[in-house]
């Protein structure tokens, strides 16, 4: 891997880990992080592949944002999750979109199953749900973790940056 590739990979990893940490710690994926992911992803595409790569990365990011906003409107995911995924998608050309989606989805599934197992084993006082518990454990899953780890997995499986 070239020095440029190593710097780009480290940049992607730093953004992904930052998103992971912010979502776990604060349950927040800020707009500045999604914009940073998108801007650096598009710059990396332009730097490594020229205008055509930039166009494919931008198309992927745009489609990911449109789909994410649709899922947000249905209240299936949070707005921060939709924007962070779209920013991460800018690091991948359109033709790798399905691989990124499957990678993130599989990590999200494993994360959801793990959290459900933990929630099932948590003792309840008197057998009644606590006021701070949500009945829908799915809403408690920090999908920024799945987006970050799935993105890192997808990037590593494609051999990293050139």
Tab-separated table of N, CA and C in Angstrom:
chain	number	residue	atom	x	y	z
A	1	UNK	N	0.846	-1.168	0.000
A	1	UNK	CA	0.000	0.000	0.000
A	1	UNK	C	0.900	1.242	0.000
A	2	UNK	N	0.492	2.199	-0.787
A	2	UNK	CA	1.261	3.437	-0.882
A	2	UNK	C	1.044	4.293	0.362
A	3	UNK	N	1.877	5.310	0.489
A	3	UNK	CA	1.726	6.240	1.606
A	3	UNK	C	0.370	6.940	1.543
A	4	UNK	N	-0.032	7.329	0.345
A	4	UNK	CA	-1.346	7.968	0.178
A	4	UNK	C	-2.452	7.026	0.633
A	5	UNK	N	-2.348	5.764	0.225
A	5	UNK	CA	-3.340	4.770	0.633
A	5	UNK	C	-3.388	4.590	2.132
A	6	UNK	N	-2.229	4.590	2.768
A	6	UNK	CA	-2.175	4.438	4.225
A	6	UNK	C	-2.810	5.637	4.927
A	7	UNK	N	-2.547	6.830	4.406
A	7	UNK	CA	-3.140	8.033	5.002
A	7	UNK	C	-4.657	8.020	4.830
A	8	UNK	N	-5.120	7.637	3.650
A	8	UNK	CA	-6.562	7.572	3.414
A	8	UNK	C	-7.226	6.520	4.296
A	9	UNK	N	-6.597	5.377	4.431
A	9	UNK	CA	-7.134	4.316	5.291
A	9	UNK	C	-7.183	4.770	6.748
A	10	UNK	N	-6.145	5.447	7.205
A	10	UNK	CA	-6.129	5.962	8.576
A	10	UNK	C	-7.205	7.026	8.771
A	11	UNK	N	-7.429	7.843	7.762
A	11	UNK	CA	-8.484	8.856	7.840
A	11	UNK	C	-9.857	8.208	7.961
A	12	UNK	N	-10.108	7.211	7.118
A	12	UNK	CA	-11.383	6.501	7.174
A	12	UNK	C	-11.561	5.839	8.544
A	13	UNK	N	-10.510	5.180	9.021
A	13	UNK	CA	-10.588	4.499	10.315
A	13	UNK	C	-10.856	5.491	11.447
A	14	UNK	N	-10.219	6.646	11.398
A	14	UNK	CA	-10.429	7.658	12.444
A	14	UNK	C	-11.878	8.148	12.441
A	15	UNK	N	-12.437	8.382	11.274
A	15	UNK	CA	-13.831	8.826	11.182
A	15	UNK	C	-14.771	7.736	11.677
A	16	UNK	N	-14.511	6.489	11.274
A	16	UNK	CA	-15.362	5.377	11.690
A	16	UNK	C	-15.314	5.182	13.203
A	17	UNK	N	-14.120	5.205	13.775
A	17	UNK	CA	-13.984	5.014	15.224
A	17	UNK	C	-14.615	6.182	15.979
A	18	UNK	N	-14.484	7.386	15.453
A	18	UNK	CA	-15.118	8.552	16.078
A	18	UNK	C	-16.641	8.380	16.092
A	19	UNK	N	-17.212	7.941	14.979
A	19	UNK	CA	-18.655	7.699	14.915
A	19	UNK	C	-19.089	6.603	15.864
A	20	UNK	N	-18.310	5.543	15.923
A	20	UNK	CA	-18.598	4.445	16.838
A	20	UNK	C	-18.627	4.949	18.272
A	21	UNK	N	-17.589	5.681	18.660
A	21	UNK	CA	-17.478	6.167	20.038
A	21	UNK	C	-18.607	7.145	20.381
A	22	UNK	N	-18.874	8.090	19.484
A	22	UNK	CA	-19.923	9.079	19.755
A	22	UNK	C	-21.289	8.418	19.890
A	23	UNK	N	-21.546	7.393	19.074
A	23	UNK	CA	-22.849	6.742	19.144
A	23	UNK	C	-22.985	5.899	20.409
A	24	UNK	N	-21.920	5.256	20.823
A	24	UNK	CA	-21.975	4.469	22.054
A	24	UNK	C	-22.033	5.386	23.271
A	25	UNK	N	-21.208	6.395	23.298
A	25	UNK	CA	-21.085	7.259	24.479
A	25	UNK	C	-22.250	8.229	24.637
A	26	UNK	N	-22.632	8.877	23.530
A	26	UNK	CA	-23.640	9.933	23.605
A	26	UNK	C	-24.932	9.617	22.857
A	27	UNK	N	-24.954	8.484	22.108
A	27	UNK	CA	-26.099	8.141	21.258
A	27	UNK	C	-26.387	9.271	20.275
A	28	UNK	N	-25.306	9.769	19.675
A	28	UNK	CA	-25.384	10.917	18.789
A	28	UNK	C	-24.379	10.754	17.654
A	29	UNK	N	-24.837	10.984	16.439
A	29	UNK	CA	-23.952	11.043	15.277
A	29	UNK	C	-24.133	12.436	14.671
A	30	UNK	N	-23.223	13.353	14.989
A	30	UNK	CA	-23.417	14.750	14.588
A	30	UNK	C	-23.270	14.974	13.085
A	31	UNK	N	-23.898	16.045	12.633
A	31	UNK	CA	-23.837	16.398	11.210
A	31	UNK	C	-22.412	16.635	10.746
A	32	UNK	N	-21.569	17.267	11.590
A	32	UNK	CA	-20.202	17.564	11.177
A	32	UNK	C	-19.441	16.276	10.860
A	33	UNK	N	-19.751	15.186	11.568
A	33	UNK	CA	-19.058	13.922	11.304
A	33	UNK	C	-19.506	13.322	9.970
A	34	UNK	N	-20.800	13.392	9.688
A	34	UNK	CA	-21.307	12.899	8.408
A	34	UNK	C	-20.734	13.715	7.250
A	35	UNK	N	-20.667	15.029	7.432
A	35	UNK	CA	-20.089	15.889	6.390
A	35	UNK	C	-18.601	15.627	6.210
A	36	UNK	N	-17.889	15.417	7.319
A	36	UNK	CA	-16.462	15.100	7.238
A	36	UNK	C	-16.247	13.772	6.505
A	37	UNK	N	-17.063	12.780	6.823
A	37	UNK	CA	-16.953	11.487	6.144
A	37	UNK	C	-17.207	11.644	4.643
A	38	UNK	N	-18.250	12.391	4.294
A	38	UNK	CA	-18.573	12.587	2.880
A	38	UNK	C	-17.474	13.365	2.159
A	39	UNK	N	-17.021	14.465	2.754
A	39	UNK	CA	-16.008	15.307	2.103
A	39	UNK	C	-14.698	14.559	1.903
A	40	UNK	N	-14.259	13.844	2.934
A	40	UNK	CA	-12.995	13.117	2.793
A	40	UNK	C	-13.142	11.932	1.850
A	41	UNK	N	-14.305	11.290	1.863
A	41	UNK	CA	-14.541	10.179	0.933
A	41	UNK	C	-14.541	10.644	-0.511
A	42	UNK	N	-15.200	11.758	-0.766
A	42	UNK	CA	-15.224	12.294	-2.127
A	42	UNK	C	-13.839	12.780	-2.559
A	43	UNK	N	-13.105	13.403	-1.630
A	43	UNK	CA	-11.736	13.832	-1.950
A	43	UNK	C	-10.843	12.631	-2.237
A	44	UNK	N	-11.004	11.572	-1.456
A	44	UNK	CA	-10.209	10.353	-1.686
A	44	UNK	C	-10.535	9.747	-3.044
A	45	UNK	N	-11.812	9.724	-3.404
A	45	UNK	CA	-12.207	9.182	-4.708
A	45	UNK	C	-11.613	10.003	-5.840
A	46	UNK	N	-11.679	11.326	-5.726
A	46	UNK	CA	-11.120	12.199	-6.762
A	46	UNK	C	-9.609	12.034	-6.849
A	47	UNK	N	-8.956	11.932	-5.708
A	47	UNK	CA	-7.496	11.824	-5.672
A	47	UNK	C	-7.026	10.507	-6.281
A	48	UNK	N	-7.707	9.418	-5.942
A	48	UNK	CA	-7.240	8.098	-6.382
A	48	UNK	C	-7.776	7.664	-7.733
A	49	UNK	N	-8.937	8.190	-8.141
A	49	UNK	CA	-9.534	7.693	-9.374
A	49	UNK	C	-9.979	8.738	-10.365
A	50	UNK	N	-9.834	9.994	-10.019
A	50	UNK	CA	-10.205	11.054	-10.950
A	50	UNK	C	-11.691	11.352	-10.965
A	51	UNK	N	-12.121	12.103	-11.981
A	51	UNK	CA	-13.511	12.555	-12.042
A	51	UNK	C	-14.544	11.425	-12.095
A	52	UNK	N	-14.237	10.330	-12.791
A	52	UNK	CA	-15.226	9.249	-12.871
A	52	UNK	C	-15.420	8.583	-11.509
A	53	UNK	N	-14.333	8.387	-10.775
A	53	UNK	CA	-14.447	7.812	-9.433
A	53	UNK	C	-15.192	8.756	-8.499
A	54	UNK	N	-14.944	10.043	-8.638
A	54	UNK	CA	-15.657	11.035	-7.840
A	54	UNK	C	-17.154	10.957	-8.117
A	55	UNK	N	-17.523	10.834	-9.371
A	55	UNK	CA	-18.938	10.735	-9.742
A	55	UNK	C	-19.603	9.493	-9.176
A	56	UNK	N	-18.907	8.358	-9.223
A	56	UNK	CA	-19.472	7.117	-8.688
A	56	UNK	C	-19.604	7.167	-7.167
A	57	UNK	N	-18.637	7.772	-6.499
A	57	UNK	CA	-18.714	7.904	-5.045
A	57	UNK	C	-19.834	8.867	-4.659
A	58	UNK	N	-19.968	9.962	-5.402
A	58	UNK	CA	-21.034	10.928	-5.125
A	58	UNK	C	-22.407	10.303	-5.365
A	59	UNK	N	-22.524	9.515	-6.411
A	59	UNK	CA	-23.791	8.840	-6.696
A	59	UNK	C	-24.150	7.871	-5.572
A	60	UNK	N	-23.152	7.147	-5.088
A	60	UNK	CA	-23.397	6.217	-3.978
A	60	UNK	C	-23.846	6.975	-2.735
A	61	UNK	N	-23.145	8.055	-2.418
A	61	UNK	CA	-23.518	8.848	-1.256
A	61	UNK	C	-24.920	9.428	-1.381
A	62	UNK	N	-25.261	9.924	-2.558
A	62	UNK	CA	-26.584	10.506	-2.777
A	62	UNK	C	-27.678	9.458	-2.640
A	63	UNK	N	-27.491	8.291	-3.262
A	63	UNK	CA	-28.496	7.224	-3.160
A	63	UNK	C	-28.624	6.720	-1.727
A	64	UNK	N	-27.502	6.616	-1.029
A	64	UNK	CA	-27.538	6.178	0.368
A	64	UNK	C	-28.285	7.189	1.229
A	65	UNK	N	-28.069	8.468	0.975
A	65	UNK	CA	-28.771	9.499	1.736
A	65	UNK	C	-30.273	9.463	1.442
A	66	UNK	N	-30.635	9.314	0.177
A	66	UNK	CA	-32.055	9.256	-0.186
A	66	UNK	C	-32.735	8.054	0.474
A	67	UNK	N	-32.090	6.895	0.418
A	67	UNK	CA	-32.658	5.701	1.055
A	67	UNK	C	-32.718	5.874	2.571
A	68	UNK	N	-31.650	6.425	3.146
A	68	UNK	CA	-31.619	6.633	4.592
A	68	UNK	C	-32.680	7.604	5.068
A	69	UNK	N	-32.906	8.666	4.318
A	69	UNK	CA	-33.947	9.621	4.700
A	69	UNK	C	-35.336	8.988	4.582
A	70	UNK	N	-35.504	8.090	3.620
A	70	UNK	CA	-36.763	7.349	3.521
A	70	UNK	C	-36.978	6.455	4.735
A	71	UNK	N	-35.923	5.771	5.156
A	71	UNK	CA	-36.019	4.921	6.351
A	71	UNK	C	-36.230	5.767	7.608
A	72	UNK	N	-35.632	6.951	7.640
A	72	UNK	CA	-35.842	7.864	8.761
A	72	UNK	C	-37.298	8.337	8.796
A	73	UNK	N	-37.866	8.629	7.646
A	73	UNK	CA	-39.262	9.064	7.589
A	73	UNK	C	-40.204	7.967	8.105
A	74	UNK	N	-39.812	6.716	7.883
A	74	UNK	CA	-40.605	5.589	8.390
A	74	UNK	C	-40.298	5.285	9.859
A	75	UNK	N	-39.351	6.035	10.426
A	75	UNK	CA	-38.903	5.865	11.820
A	75	UNK	C	-38.236	4.507	12.063
A	76	UNK	N	-37.565	3.986	11.023
A	76	UNK	CA	-36.852	2.729	11.161
A	76	UNK	C	-35.422	2.953	11.627
A	77	UNK	N	-34.853	4.098	11.274
A	77	UNK	CA	-33.507	4.452	11.722
A	77	UNK	C	-33.509	5.922	12.123
A	78	UNK	N	-32.465	6.331	12.820
A	78	UNK	CA	-32.338	7.729	13.210
A	78	UNK	C	-31.767	8.568	12.079
A	79	UNK	N	-31.968	9.867	12.179
A	79	UNK	CA	-31.445	10.774	11.163
A	79	UNK	C	-29.926	10.798	11.126
A	80	UNK	N	-29.297	10.717	12.299
A	80	UNK	CA	-27.840	10.677	12.347
A	80	UNK	C	-27.289	9.427	11.686
A	81	UNK	N	-27.974	8.301	11.897
A	81	UNK	CA	-27.562	7.049	11.258
A	81	UNK	C	-27.627	7.174	9.737
A	82	UNK	N	-28.717	7.769	9.236
A	82	UNK	CA	-28.889	7.935	7.788
A	82	UNK	C	-27.782	8.796	7.201
A	83	UNK	N	-27.474	9.908	7.870
A	83	UNK	CA	-26.453	10.823	7.347
A	83	UNK	C	-25.048	10.235	7.477
A	84	UNK	N	-24.777	9.548	8.585
A	84	UNK	CA	-23.454	8.948	8.771
A	84	UNK	C	-23.217	7.846	7.734
A	85	UNK	N	-24.238	7.019	7.493
A	85	UNK	CA	-24.102	5.978	6.473
A	85	UNK	C	-23.835	6.597	5.103
A	86	UNK	N	-24.554	7.661	4.772
A	86	UNK	CA	-24.347	8.313	3.477
A	86	UNK	C	-22.929	8.869	3.369
A	87	UNK	N	-22.417	9.438	4.468
A	87	UNK	CA	-21.043	9.934	4.459
A	87	UNK	C	-20.038	8.815	4.258
A	88	UNK	N	-20.238	7.717	4.948
A	88	UNK	CA	-19.359	6.550	4.786
A	88	UNK	C	-19.475	5.994	3.372
A	89	UNK	N	-20.674	6.021	2.798
A	89	UNK	CA	-20.890	5.509	1.439
A	89	UNK	C	-20.067	6.272	0.413
A	90	UNK	N	-19.749	7.526	0.688
A	90	UNK	CA	-18.934	8.313	-0.245
A	90	UNK	C	-17.517	7.776	-0.383
A	91	UNK	N	-17.109	6.915	0.502
A	91	UNK	CA	-15.792	6.294	0.407
A	91	UNK	C	-15.784	5.103	-0.561
A	92	UNK	N	-16.958	4.701	-1.040
A	92	UNK	CA	-17.086	3.518	-1.890
A	92	UNK	C	-17.779	3.893	-3.190
A	93	UNK	N	-17.282	3.380	-4.313
A	93	UNK	CA	-17.975	3.654	-5.574
A	93	UNK	C	-19.349	2.969	-5.579
A	94	UNK	N	-20.199	3.430	-6.446
A	94	UNK	CA	-21.565	2.934	-6.521
A	94	UNK	C	-21.614	1.413	-6.676
A	95	UNK	N	-20.703	0.859	-7.447
A	95	UNK	CA	-20.740	-0.583	-7.687
A	95	UNK	C	-20.374	-1.404	-6.448
A	96	UNK	N	-19.850	-0.786	-5.401
A	96	UNK	CA	-19.581	-1.494	-4.145
A	96	UNK	C	-20.656	-1.231	-3.094
A	97	UNK	N	-21.723	-0.563	-3.504
A	97	UNK	CA	-22.789	-0.205	-2.580
A	97	UNK	C	-23.456	-1.405	-1.924
A	98	UNK	N	-23.735	-2.435	-2.690
A	98	UNK	CA	-24.389	-3.610	-2.117
A	98	UNK	C	-23.490	-4.304	-1.103
A	99	UNK	N	-22.193	-4.369	-1.392
A	99	UNK	CA	-21.268	-4.995	-0.447
A	99	UNK	C	-21.198	-4.208	0.863
A	100	UNK	N	-21.165	-2.883	0.767
A	100	UNK	CA	-21.166	-2.065	1.974
A	100	UNK	C	-22.462	-2.261	2.750
A	101	UNK	N	-23.580	-2.260	2.067
A	101	UNK	CA	-24.877	-2.436	2.723
A	101	UNK	C	-24.957	-3.783	3.434
A	102	UNK	N	-24.510	-4.841	2.781
A	102	UNK	CA	-24.537	-6.172	3.398
A	102	UNK	C	-23.587	-6.224	4.588
A	103	UNK	N	-22.419	-5.632	4.468
A	103	UNK	CA	-21.457	-5.620	5.572
A	103	UNK	C	-22.028	-4.908	6.795
A	104	UNK	N	-22.595	-3.739	6.583
A	104	UNK	CA	-23.179	-2.970	7.680
A	104	UNK	C	-24.387	-3.713	8.256
A	105	UNK	N	-25.195	-4.301	7.396
A	105	UNK	CA	-26.383	-5.018	7.856
A	105	UNK	C	-26.020	-6.237	8.702
A	106	UNK	N	-24.998	-6.979	8.295
A	106	UNK	CA	-24.590	-8.150	9.077
A	106	UNK	C	-24.027	-7.756	10.433
A	107	UNK	N	-23.237	-6.707	10.476
A	107	UNK	CA	-22.727	-6.231	11.760
A	107	UNK	C	-23.890	-5.739	12.615
A	108	UNK	N	-24.842	-5.035	12.007
A	108	UNK	CA	-26.016	-4.563	12.735
A	108	UNK	C	-26.849	-5.713	13.280
A	109	UNK	N	-26.981	-6.780	12.508
A	109	UNK	CA	-27.716	-7.954	12.973
A	109	UNK	C	-27.028	-8.581	14.177
A	110	UNK	N	-25.719	-8.755	14.091
A	110	UNK	CA	-24.971	-9.332	15.218
A	110	UNK	C	-25.060	-8.435	16.451
A	111	UNK	N	-24.970	-7.149	16.252
A	111	UNK	CA	-25.081	-6.197	17.352
A	111	UNK	C	-26.474	-6.257	17.983
A	112	UNK	N	-27.503	-6.301	17.148
A	112	UNK	CA	-28.879	-6.374	17.653
A	112	UNK	C	-29.118	-7.656	18.436
A	113	UNK	N	-28.645	-8.772	17.897
A	113	UNK	CA	-28.814	-10.044	18.603
A	113	UNK	C	-28.080	-10.027	19.935
A	114	UNK	N	-26.873	-9.484	19.937
A	114	UNK	CA	-26.115	-9.387	21.186
A	114	UNK	C	-26.826	-8.528	22.215
A	115	UNK	N	-27.363	-7.408	21.777
A	115	UNK	CA	-28.073	-6.534	22.715
A	115	UNK	C	-29.362	-7.175	23.221
A	116	UNK	N	-30.058	-7.907	22.364
A	116	UNK	CA	-31.275	-8.593	22.805
A	116	UNK	C	-30.958	-9.643	23.857
A	117	UNK	N	-29.855	-10.354	23.661
A	117	UNK	CA	-29.454	-11.350	24.660
A	117	UNK	C	-29.132	-10.690	25.993
A	118	UNK	N	-28.444	-9.563	25.949
A	118	UNK	CA	-28.112	-8.844	27.181
A	118	UNK	C	-29.376	-8.339	27.857
A	119	UNK	N	-30.303	-7.773	27.088
A	119	UNK	CA	-31.538	-7.243	27.665
A	119	UNK	C	-32.407	-8.353	28.261
A	120	UNK	N	-32.397	-9.525	27.651
A	120	UNK	CA	-33.198	-10.635	28.179
A	120	UNK	C	-32.664	-11.130	29.500
A	121	UNK	N	-31.374	-11.026	29.697
A	121	UNK	CA	-30.755	-11.537	30.923
A	121	UNK	C	-30.744	-10.520	32.054
A	122	UNK	N	-31.090	-9.282	31.773
A	122	UNK	CA	-31.080	-8.248	32.791
A	122	UNK	C	-32.253	-8.492	33.748
A	123	UNK	N	-31.965	-8.597	35.037
A	123	UNK	CA	-33.053	-8.854	35.985
A	123	UNK	C	-33.967	-7.639	36.121
A	124	UNK	N	-35.218	-7.919	36.336
A	124	UNK	CA	-36.208	-6.862	36.543
A	124	UNK	C	-36.698	-6.932	37.974
A	125	UNK	N	-36.864	-5.790	38.568
A	125	UNK	CA	-37.388	-5.740	39.925
A	125	UNK	C	-38.883	-6.007	39.889
A	126	UNK	N	-39.300	-7.036	40.613
A	126	UNK	CA	-40.723	-7.333	40.705
A	126	UNK	C	-41.323	-7.860	39.410
A	127	UNK	N	-40.491	-8.158	38.424
A	127	UNK	CA	-40.991	-8.693	37.163
A	127	UNK	C	-41.658	-7.666	36.262
A	128	UNK	N	-41.688	-6.402	36.680
A	128	UNK	CA	-42.317	-5.370	35.875
A	128	UNK	C	-41.263	-4.539	35.150
A	129	UNK	N	-41.563	-4.082	33.945
A	129	UNK	CA	-40.600	-3.226	33.244
A	129	UNK	C	-40.355	-1.932	34.013
A	130	UNK	N	-39.134	-1.464	33.972
A	130	UNK	CA	-38.768	-0.221	34.644
A	130	UNK	C	-39.189	0.962	33.781
A	131	UNK	N	-39.474	2.107	34.397
A	131	UNK	CA	-39.923	3.269	33.623
A	131	UNK	C	-38.919	3.717	32.562
A	132	UNK	N	-37.628	3.513	32.806
A	132	UNK	CA	-36.638	3.975	31.831
A	132	UNK	C	-36.382	2.948	30.730
A	133	UNK	N	-37.004	1.795	30.813
A	133	UNK	CA	-36.828	0.788	29.786
A	133	UNK	C	-37.775	1.059	28.628
A	134	UNK	N	-37.282	0.887	27.437
A	134	UNK	CA	-38.135	0.979	26.257
A	134	UNK	C	-38.633	-0.419	25.937
A	135	UNK	N	-39.844	-0.497	25.483
A	135	UNK	CA	-40.376	-1.806	25.133
A	135	UNK	C	-39.740	-2.320	23.849
A	136	UNK	N	-39.234	-1.435	23.047
A	136	UNK	CA	-38.645	-1.830	21.780
A	136	UNK	C	-37.123	-1.777	21.885
A	137	UNK	N	-36.510	-2.930	22.125
A	137	UNK	CA	-35.059	-2.987	22.297
A	137	UNK	C	-34.322	-2.592	21.018
A	138	UNK	N	-34.972	-2.744	19.870
A	138	UNK	CA	-34.354	-2.414	18.594
A	138	UNK	C	-33.938	-0.944	18.552
A	139	UNK	N	-34.708	-0.075	19.172
A	139	UNK	CA	-34.406	1.361	19.178
A	139	UNK	C	-33.173	1.681	20.015
A	140	UNK	N	-32.741	0.773	20.850
A	140	UNK	CA	-31.583	1.011	21.702
A	140	UNK	C	-30.268	0.664	21.019
A	141	UNK	N	-30.328	0.040	19.868
A	141	UNK	CA	-29.116	-0.391	19.176
A	141	UNK	C	-28.407	0.827	18.581
A	142	UNK	N	-27.136	1.026	18.922
A	142	UNK	CA	-26.376	2.134	18.325
A	142	UNK	C	-25.884	1.744	16.924
A	143	UNK	N	-26.672	2.066	15.921
A	143	UNK	CA	-26.342	1.631	14.567
A	143	UNK	C	-25.095	2.314	14.012
A	144	UNK	N	-24.631	3.386	14.652
A	144	UNK	CA	-23.353	3.979	14.254
A	144	UNK	C	-22.216	2.981	14.406
A	145	UNK	N	-22.337	2.087	15.377
A	145	UNK	CA	-21.339	1.032	15.571
A	145	UNK	C	-21.347	0.095	14.364
A	146	UNK	N	-22.540	-0.302	13.930
A	146	UNK	CA	-22.650	-1.196	12.773
A	146	UNK	C	-22.144	-0.515	11.509
A	147	UNK	N	-22.442	0.760	11.348
A	147	UNK	CA	-21.988	1.492	10.163
A	147	UNK	C	-20.467	1.588	10.160
A	148	UNK	N	-19.891	1.918	11.314
A	148	UNK	CA	-18.432	2.057	11.411
A	148	UNK	C	-17.730	0.720	11.179
A	149	UNK	N	-18.153	-0.313	11.894
A	149	UNK	CA	-17.486	-1.615	11.768
A	149	UNK	C	-17.757	-2.257	10.416
A	150	UNK	N	-18.972	-2.110	9.909
A	150	UNK	CA	-19.271	-2.635	8.573
A	150	UNK	C	-18.478	-1.928	7.494
A	151	UNK	N	-18.324	-0.612	7.632
A	151	UNK	CA	-17.510	0.143	6.674
A	151	UNK	C	-16.050	-0.263	6.726
A	152	UNK	N	-15.529	-0.433	7.943
A	152	UNK	CA	-14.137	-0.888	8.078
A	152	UNK	C	-13.956	-2.280	7.480
A	153	UNK	N	-14.933	-3.154	7.709
A	153	UNK	CA	-14.847	-4.499	7.141
A	153	UNK	C	-14.880	-4.432	5.613
A	154	UNK	N	-15.824	-3.658	5.063
A	154	UNK	CA	-15.926	-3.552	3.616
A	154	UNK	C	-14.662	-2.986	2.993
A	155	UNK	N	-14.093	-1.979	3.624
A	155	UNK	CA	-12.863	-1.381	3.111
A	155	UNK	C	-11.702	-2.365	3.183
A	156	UNK	N	-11.626	-3.111	4.276
A	156	UNK	CA	-10.534	-4.082	4.411
A	156	UNK	C	-10.694	-5.232	3.419
A	157	UNK	N	-11.918	-5.622	3.118
A	157	UNK	CA	-12.134	-6.727	2.175
A	157	UNK	C	-11.826	-6.331	0.740
A	158	UNK	N	-11.889	-5.054	0.454
A	158	UNK	CA	-11.541	-4.616	-0.905
A	158	UNK	C	-10.045	-4.352	-1.010
A	159	UNK	N	-9.302	-4.620	0.065
A	159	UNK	CA	-7.856	-4.449	0.037
A	159	UNK	C	-7.397	-3.086	0.468
A	160	UNK	N	-8.274	-2.304	1.096
A	160	UNK	CA	-7.878	-0.973	1.553
A	160	UNK	C	-7.836	0.018	0.412
A	161	UNK	N	-7.252	1.141	0.664
A	161	UNK	CA	-7.150	2.204	-0.342
A	161	UNK	C	-5.921	1.941	-1.210
A	162	UNK	N	-5.953	2.392	-2.453
A	162	UNK	CA	-4.799	2.169	-3.359
A	162	UNK	C	-3.545	2.890	-2.898
